[in-house]
mmCIF file of C-alpha atoms in Angstrom:
data_model
loop_
_atom_site.group_PDB
_atom_site.id
_atom_site.type_symbol
_atom_site.label_atom_id
_atom_site.label_comp_id
_atom_site.label_asym_id
_atom_site.label_seq_id
_atom_site.Cartn_x
_atom_site.Cartn_y
_atom_site.Cartn_z
ATOM 1 C CA MET A 1140 84.439 241.169 186.617
ATOM 2 C CA ILE A 1141 82.015 241.758 183.741
ATOM 3 C CA VAL A 1142 82.728 244.809 181.615
ATOM 4 C CA MET A 1143 79.607 246.331 180.102
ATOM 5 C CA ASN A 1144 79.657 246.554 176.320
ATOM 6 C CA ALA A 1145 82.202 243.718 176.162
ATOM 7 C CA ILE A 1146 81.905 240.275 174.608
ATOM 8 C CA THR A 1147 84.103 237.196 174.448
ATOM 9 C CA LEU A 1148 84.548 235.291 171.205
ATOM 10 C CA LYS A 1149 84.827 231.580 171.972
ATOM 11 C CA THR A 1150 86.794 228.984 170.010
ATOM 12 C CA ASN A 1151 83.587 227.058 169.227
ATOM 13 C CA GLY A 1152 82.156 230.104 167.415
ATOM 14 C CA THR A 1153 79.823 231.334 170.128
ATOM 15 C CA ILE A 1154 79.726 234.884 171.409
ATOM 16 C CA HIS A 1155 79.386 235.363 175.158
ATOM 17 C CA TYR A 1156 77.875 238.520 176.596
ATOM 18 C CA ALA A 1157 77.527 239.065 180.349
ATOM 19 C CA GLY A 1158 78.783 235.516 180.927
ATOM 20 C CA LYS A 1159 76.139 233.826 178.736
ATOM 21 C CA ALA A 1160 76.147 232.531 175.172
ATOM 22 C CA VAL A 1161 74.278 234.760 172.720
ATOM 23 C CA ASP A 1162 71.641 232.673 170.945
ATOM 24 C CA ALA A 1163 70.769 234.937 168.020
ATOM 25 C CA VAL A 1164 72.396 237.695 165.992
ATOM 26 C CA ARG A 1165 72.231 241.020 167.763
ATOM 27 C CA LEU A 1166 73.401 244.005 165.761
ATOM 28 C CA ASP A 1167 74.098 245.950 168.954
ATOM 29 C CA LEU A 1168 77.003 243.551 169.577
ATOM 30 C CA LEU A 1169 78.902 245.042 166.622
ATOM 31 C CA SER A 1170 79.921 248.014 168.781
ATOM 32 C CA CYS A 1171 81.030 245.847 171.711
ATOM 33 C CA GLN A 1172 84.645 245.516 172.789
ATOM 34 C CA ILE A 1173 85.945 242.010 172.105
ATOM 35 C CA ALA A 1174 88.166 239.577 173.950
ATOM 36 C CA LEU A 1175 89.295 236.295 172.413
ATOM 37 C CA GLU A 1176 89.214 232.979 174.232
ATOM 38 C CA ASP A 1177 92.620 231.294 174.506
ATOM 39 C CA VAL A 1178 93.683 229.483 171.328
ATOM 40 C CA TYR A 1179 91.181 231.387 169.176
ATOM 41 C CA THR A 1180 91.863 230.811 165.459
ATOM 42 C CA LEU A 1181 90.580 231.836 162.040
ATOM 43 C CA ARG A 1182 88.603 228.585 162.133
ATOM 44 C CA SER A 1183 86.913 229.902 165.312
ATOM 45 C CA PHE A 1184 86.164 233.135 163.451
ATOM 46 C CA PHE A 1185 84.491 231.271 160.577
ATOM 47 C CA LYS A 1186 82.520 229.130 163.033
ATOM 48 C CA MET A 1187 81.218 232.406 164.503
ATOM 49 C CA LEU A 1188 80.175 233.630 161.043
ATOM 50 C CA ASP A 1189 78.449 230.308 160.412
ATOM 51 C CA ARG A 1190 76.599 230.493 163.735
ATOM 52 C CA TYR A 1191 75.649 234.171 163.381
ATOM 53 C CA ALA A 1192 75.029 234.261 159.611
ATOM 54 C CA LEU A 1193 73.956 237.908 159.440
ATOM 55 C CA PHE A 1194 77.497 238.970 160.410
ATOM 56 C CA ALA A 1195 78.800 237.135 157.324
ATOM 57 C CA LYS A 1196 76.736 239.526 155.191
ATOM 58 C CA LEU A 1197 78.889 242.461 156.303
ATOM 59 C CA ASN A 1198 81.389 241.731 153.541
ATOM 60 C CA ALA A 1199 80.950 240.434 149.992
ATOM 61 C CA PHE A 1200 84.084 238.267 150.249
ATOM 62 C CA PHE A 1201 82.750 235.973 152.987
ATOM 63 C CA PRO A 1202 80.919 233.495 150.690
ATOM 64 C CA THR A 1203 84.200 232.771 148.879
ATOM 65 C CA PHE A 1204 86.100 232.379 152.152
ATOM 66 C CA THR A 1205 83.372 230.152 153.600
ATOM 67 C CA GLU A 1206 83.600 227.840 150.573
ATOM 68 C CA GLN A 1207 87.362 227.604 151.038
ATOM 69 C CA VAL A 1208 86.990 226.839 154.761
ATOM 70 C CA GLN A 1209 84.365 224.159 154.132
ATOM 71 C CA SER A 1210 86.688 222.382 151.700
ATOM 72 C CA CYS A 1211 89.467 222.174 154.323
ATOM 73 C CA PRO A 1212 90.069 219.325 156.776
ATOM 74 C CA ASP A 1213 88.471 219.733 160.232
ATOM 75 C CA GLN A 1214 91.884 220.201 161.863
ATOM 76 C CA GLY A 1215 95.585 220.497 161.148
ATOM 77 C CA CYS A 1216 95.350 223.532 158.846
ATOM 78 C CA ASP A 1217 98.575 225.148 160.021
ATOM 79 C CA THR A 1218 101.640 225.621 157.813
ATOM 80 C CA GLY A 1219 103.921 225.526 160.858
ATOM 81 C CA LEU A 1220 105.623 228.691 159.609
ATOM 82 C CA LEU A 1221 104.002 231.054 162.123
ATOM 83 C CA ASP A 1222 103.763 231.166 165.895
ATOM 84 C CA TYR A 1223 100.485 233.070 165.673
ATOM 85 C CA LEU A 1224 98.440 235.563 163.675
ATOM 86 C CA GLU A 1225 98.010 239.046 165.071
ATOM 87 C CA PHE A 1226 95.123 241.386 164.391
ATOM 88 C CA GLY A 1227 96.351 244.930 164.848
ATOM 89 C CA LYS A 1228 95.406 248.560 164.516
ATOM 90 C CA THR A 1229 97.634 251.287 163.114
ATOM 91 C CA VAL A 1230 97.365 255.057 163.286
ATOM 92 C CA GLU A 1231 99.702 256.628 160.770
ATOM 93 C CA MET A 1232 100.446 260.261 160.033
ATOM 94 C CA ILE A 1233 101.460 260.595 156.386
ATOM 95 C CA GLY A 1234 102.925 263.372 154.262
ATOM 96 C CA VAL A 1235 104.528 266.741 154.640
ATOM 97 C CA PRO A 1236 103.296 269.421 154.079
ATOM 98 C CA ASP A 1237 99.885 267.943 153.184
ATOM 99 C CA LYS A 1238 99.371 265.846 156.258
ATOM 100 C CA ARG A 1239 96.723 263.166 156.574
ATOM 101 C CA LEU A 1240 95.902 260.596 159.211
ATOM 102 C CA GLU A 1241 95.095 256.989 158.334
ATOM 103 C CA ILE A 1242 93.637 254.481 160.766
ATOM 104 C CA TYR A 1243 93.519 250.877 159.626
ATOM 105 C CA ASN A 1244 93.419 247.289 160.833
ATOM 106 C CA SER A 1245 95.752 244.551 159.684
ATOM 107 C CA LEU A 1246 96.244 240.827 160.008
ATOM 108 C CA PHE A 1247 99.762 239.481 159.831
ATOM 109 C CA GLY A 1248 101.849 236.514 160.866
ATOM 110 C CA VAL A 1249 104.323 236.449 163.739
ATOM 111 C CA HIS A 1250 107.271 234.084 164.009
ATOM 112 C CA ALA A 1251 110.128 234.496 166.487
ATOM 113 C CA ARG A 1252 108.750 237.973 167.378
ATOM 114 C CA LYS A 1253 109.055 239.152 163.773
ATOM 115 C CA THR A 1254 106.010 240.098 161.757
ATOM 116 C CA SER A 1255 105.404 239.058 158.182
ATOM 117 C CA GLU A 1256 102.708 239.441 155.592
ATOM 118 C CA ILE A 1257 100.514 236.438 154.946
ATOM 119 C CA LYS A 1258 99.530 237.307 151.382
ATOM 120 C CA SER A 1259 101.407 234.370 149.893
ATOM 121 C CA MET A 1260 99.831 231.855 152.287
ATOM 122 C CA GLN A 1261 96.620 230.027 151.540
ATOM 123 C CA LEU A 1262 93.669 230.296 153.917
ATOM 124 C CA ALA A 1263 93.853 226.501 154.324
ATOM 125 C CA GLY A 1264 97.284 226.897 155.937
ATOM 126 C CA LEU A 1265 96.151 229.588 158.375
ATOM 127 C CA LEU A 1266 92.875 228.250 159.809
ATOM 128 C CA ASP A 1267 94.374 226.595 162.898
ATOM 129 C CA VAL A 1268 97.112 229.129 163.678
ATOM 130 C CA PRO A 1269 96.356 230.891 167.005
ATOM 131 C CA LEU A 1270 94.958 234.409 166.530
ATOM 132 C CA LYS A 1271 95.680 237.210 168.999
ATOM 133 C CA LEU A 1272 94.748 240.863 169.367
ATOM 134 C CA GLY A 1273 97.718 243.209 169.067
ATOM 135 C CA ARG A 1274 98.490 246.659 170.359
ATOM 136 C CA LEU A 1275 97.850 249.899 168.508
ATOM 137 C CA LYS A 1276 100.874 251.070 166.546
ATOM 138 C CA HIS A 1277 101.357 254.800 166.006
ATOM 139 C CA ILE A 1278 103.612 255.751 163.109
ATOM 140 C CA VAL A 1279 104.540 259.415 162.619
ATOM 141 C CA PHE A 1280 105.317 260.550 159.063
ATOM 142 C CA GLY A 1281 106.368 257.110 157.892
ATOM 143 C CA ASP A 1282 109.156 256.775 160.483
ATOM 144 C CA ARG A 1283 108.984 253.043 161.128
ATOM 145 C CA VAL A 1284 112.092 253.175 163.322
ATOM 146 C CA ASP A 1285 110.260 254.760 166.237
ATOM 147 C CA ILE A 1286 106.858 253.127 166.287
ATOM 148 C CA PHE A 1287 104.885 253.884 169.420
ATOM 149 C CA GLU A 1288 102.661 251.111 170.764
ATOM 150 C CA PHE A 1289 99.607 251.447 172.981
ATOM 151 C CA ASP A 1290 97.007 249.212 174.549
ATOM 152 C CA THR A 1291 93.758 249.457 172.626
ATOM 153 C CA VAL A 1292 90.356 247.849 172.233
ATOM 154 C CA TYR A 1293 88.689 246.355 169.189
ATOM 155 C CA THR A 1294 84.996 246.227 168.428
ATOM 156 C CA LEU A 1295 83.312 243.221 166.880
ATOM 157 C CA PHE A 1296 82.675 245.229 163.709
ATOM 158 C CA GLU A 1297 86.353 246.210 163.403
ATOM 159 C CA PHE A 1298 87.348 242.586 163.873
ATOM 160 C CA ILE A 1299 84.930 241.163 161.297
ATOM 161 C CA ASP A 1300 85.536 243.874 158.721
ATOM 162 C CA GLY A 1301 89.302 243.977 159.303
ATOM 163 C CA ILE A 1302 89.747 240.246 158.807
ATOM 164 C CA ALA A 1303 87.589 240.298 155.668
ATOM 165 C CA TRP A 1304 89.562 243.219 154.277
ATOM 166 C CA GLN A 1305 92.933 241.590 154.912
ATOM 167 C CA LEU A 1306 91.945 238.166 153.631
ATOM 168 C CA SER A 1307 90.610 239.743 150.453
ATOM 169 C CA PHE A 1308 94.185 240.799 149.659
ATOM 170 C CA HIS A 1309 96.290 238.200 151.450
ATOM 171 C CA ALA A 1310 94.626 234.823 151.106
ATOM 172 C CA THR A 1311 94.437 234.277 147.365
ATOM 173 C CA PRO A 1312 92.454 231.278 146.178
ATOM 174 C CA GLU A 1313 94.604 228.201 145.652
ATOM 175 C CA HIS A 1314 94.067 228.181 141.888
ATOM 176 C CA CYS A 1315 95.575 231.706 141.775
ATOM 177 C CA ALA A 1316 98.705 230.798 143.747
ATOM 178 C CA LEU A 1317 101.981 230.970 141.888
ATOM 179 C CA ARG A 1318 103.578 227.609 141.242
ATOM 180 C CA ARG A 1319 107.331 227.205 141.676
#
């Protein structure tokens, strides 16, 4: 069944819409719901940005990330510390009495069903880790004990922008990494 306004991101970097590969950048795809092909990775994501170069212009950090990716081996860029990466969405109610609502995307590592930040890991160690779409997490007034989870959808824009945002904080360049 083909869902209108839905695209599939393939591991080779192509975008498929209505069962066919998209040949050129189409800005209308940014609002489409995404699905990831099995064993999609950050390397697949960067192949997509290479193939559809206009999407790489959505964030100023992409040239730096692209340089890092190009300097990595063609395979085997997996630290072995994570089972997979998960791209997620959070809706969080914050503060009493001045309440506010924050909605944000995140990218984190998962190992043995436990999540962890990836900020200390280099991009070169994350490129070939499987990447999955997570559920929406709803946090009420900072109570992380009772987090509600829901099925959700992600648009291509959310995915591109969310990964860029997270990598800008989490994947520090190798020359900035702390030495032990």
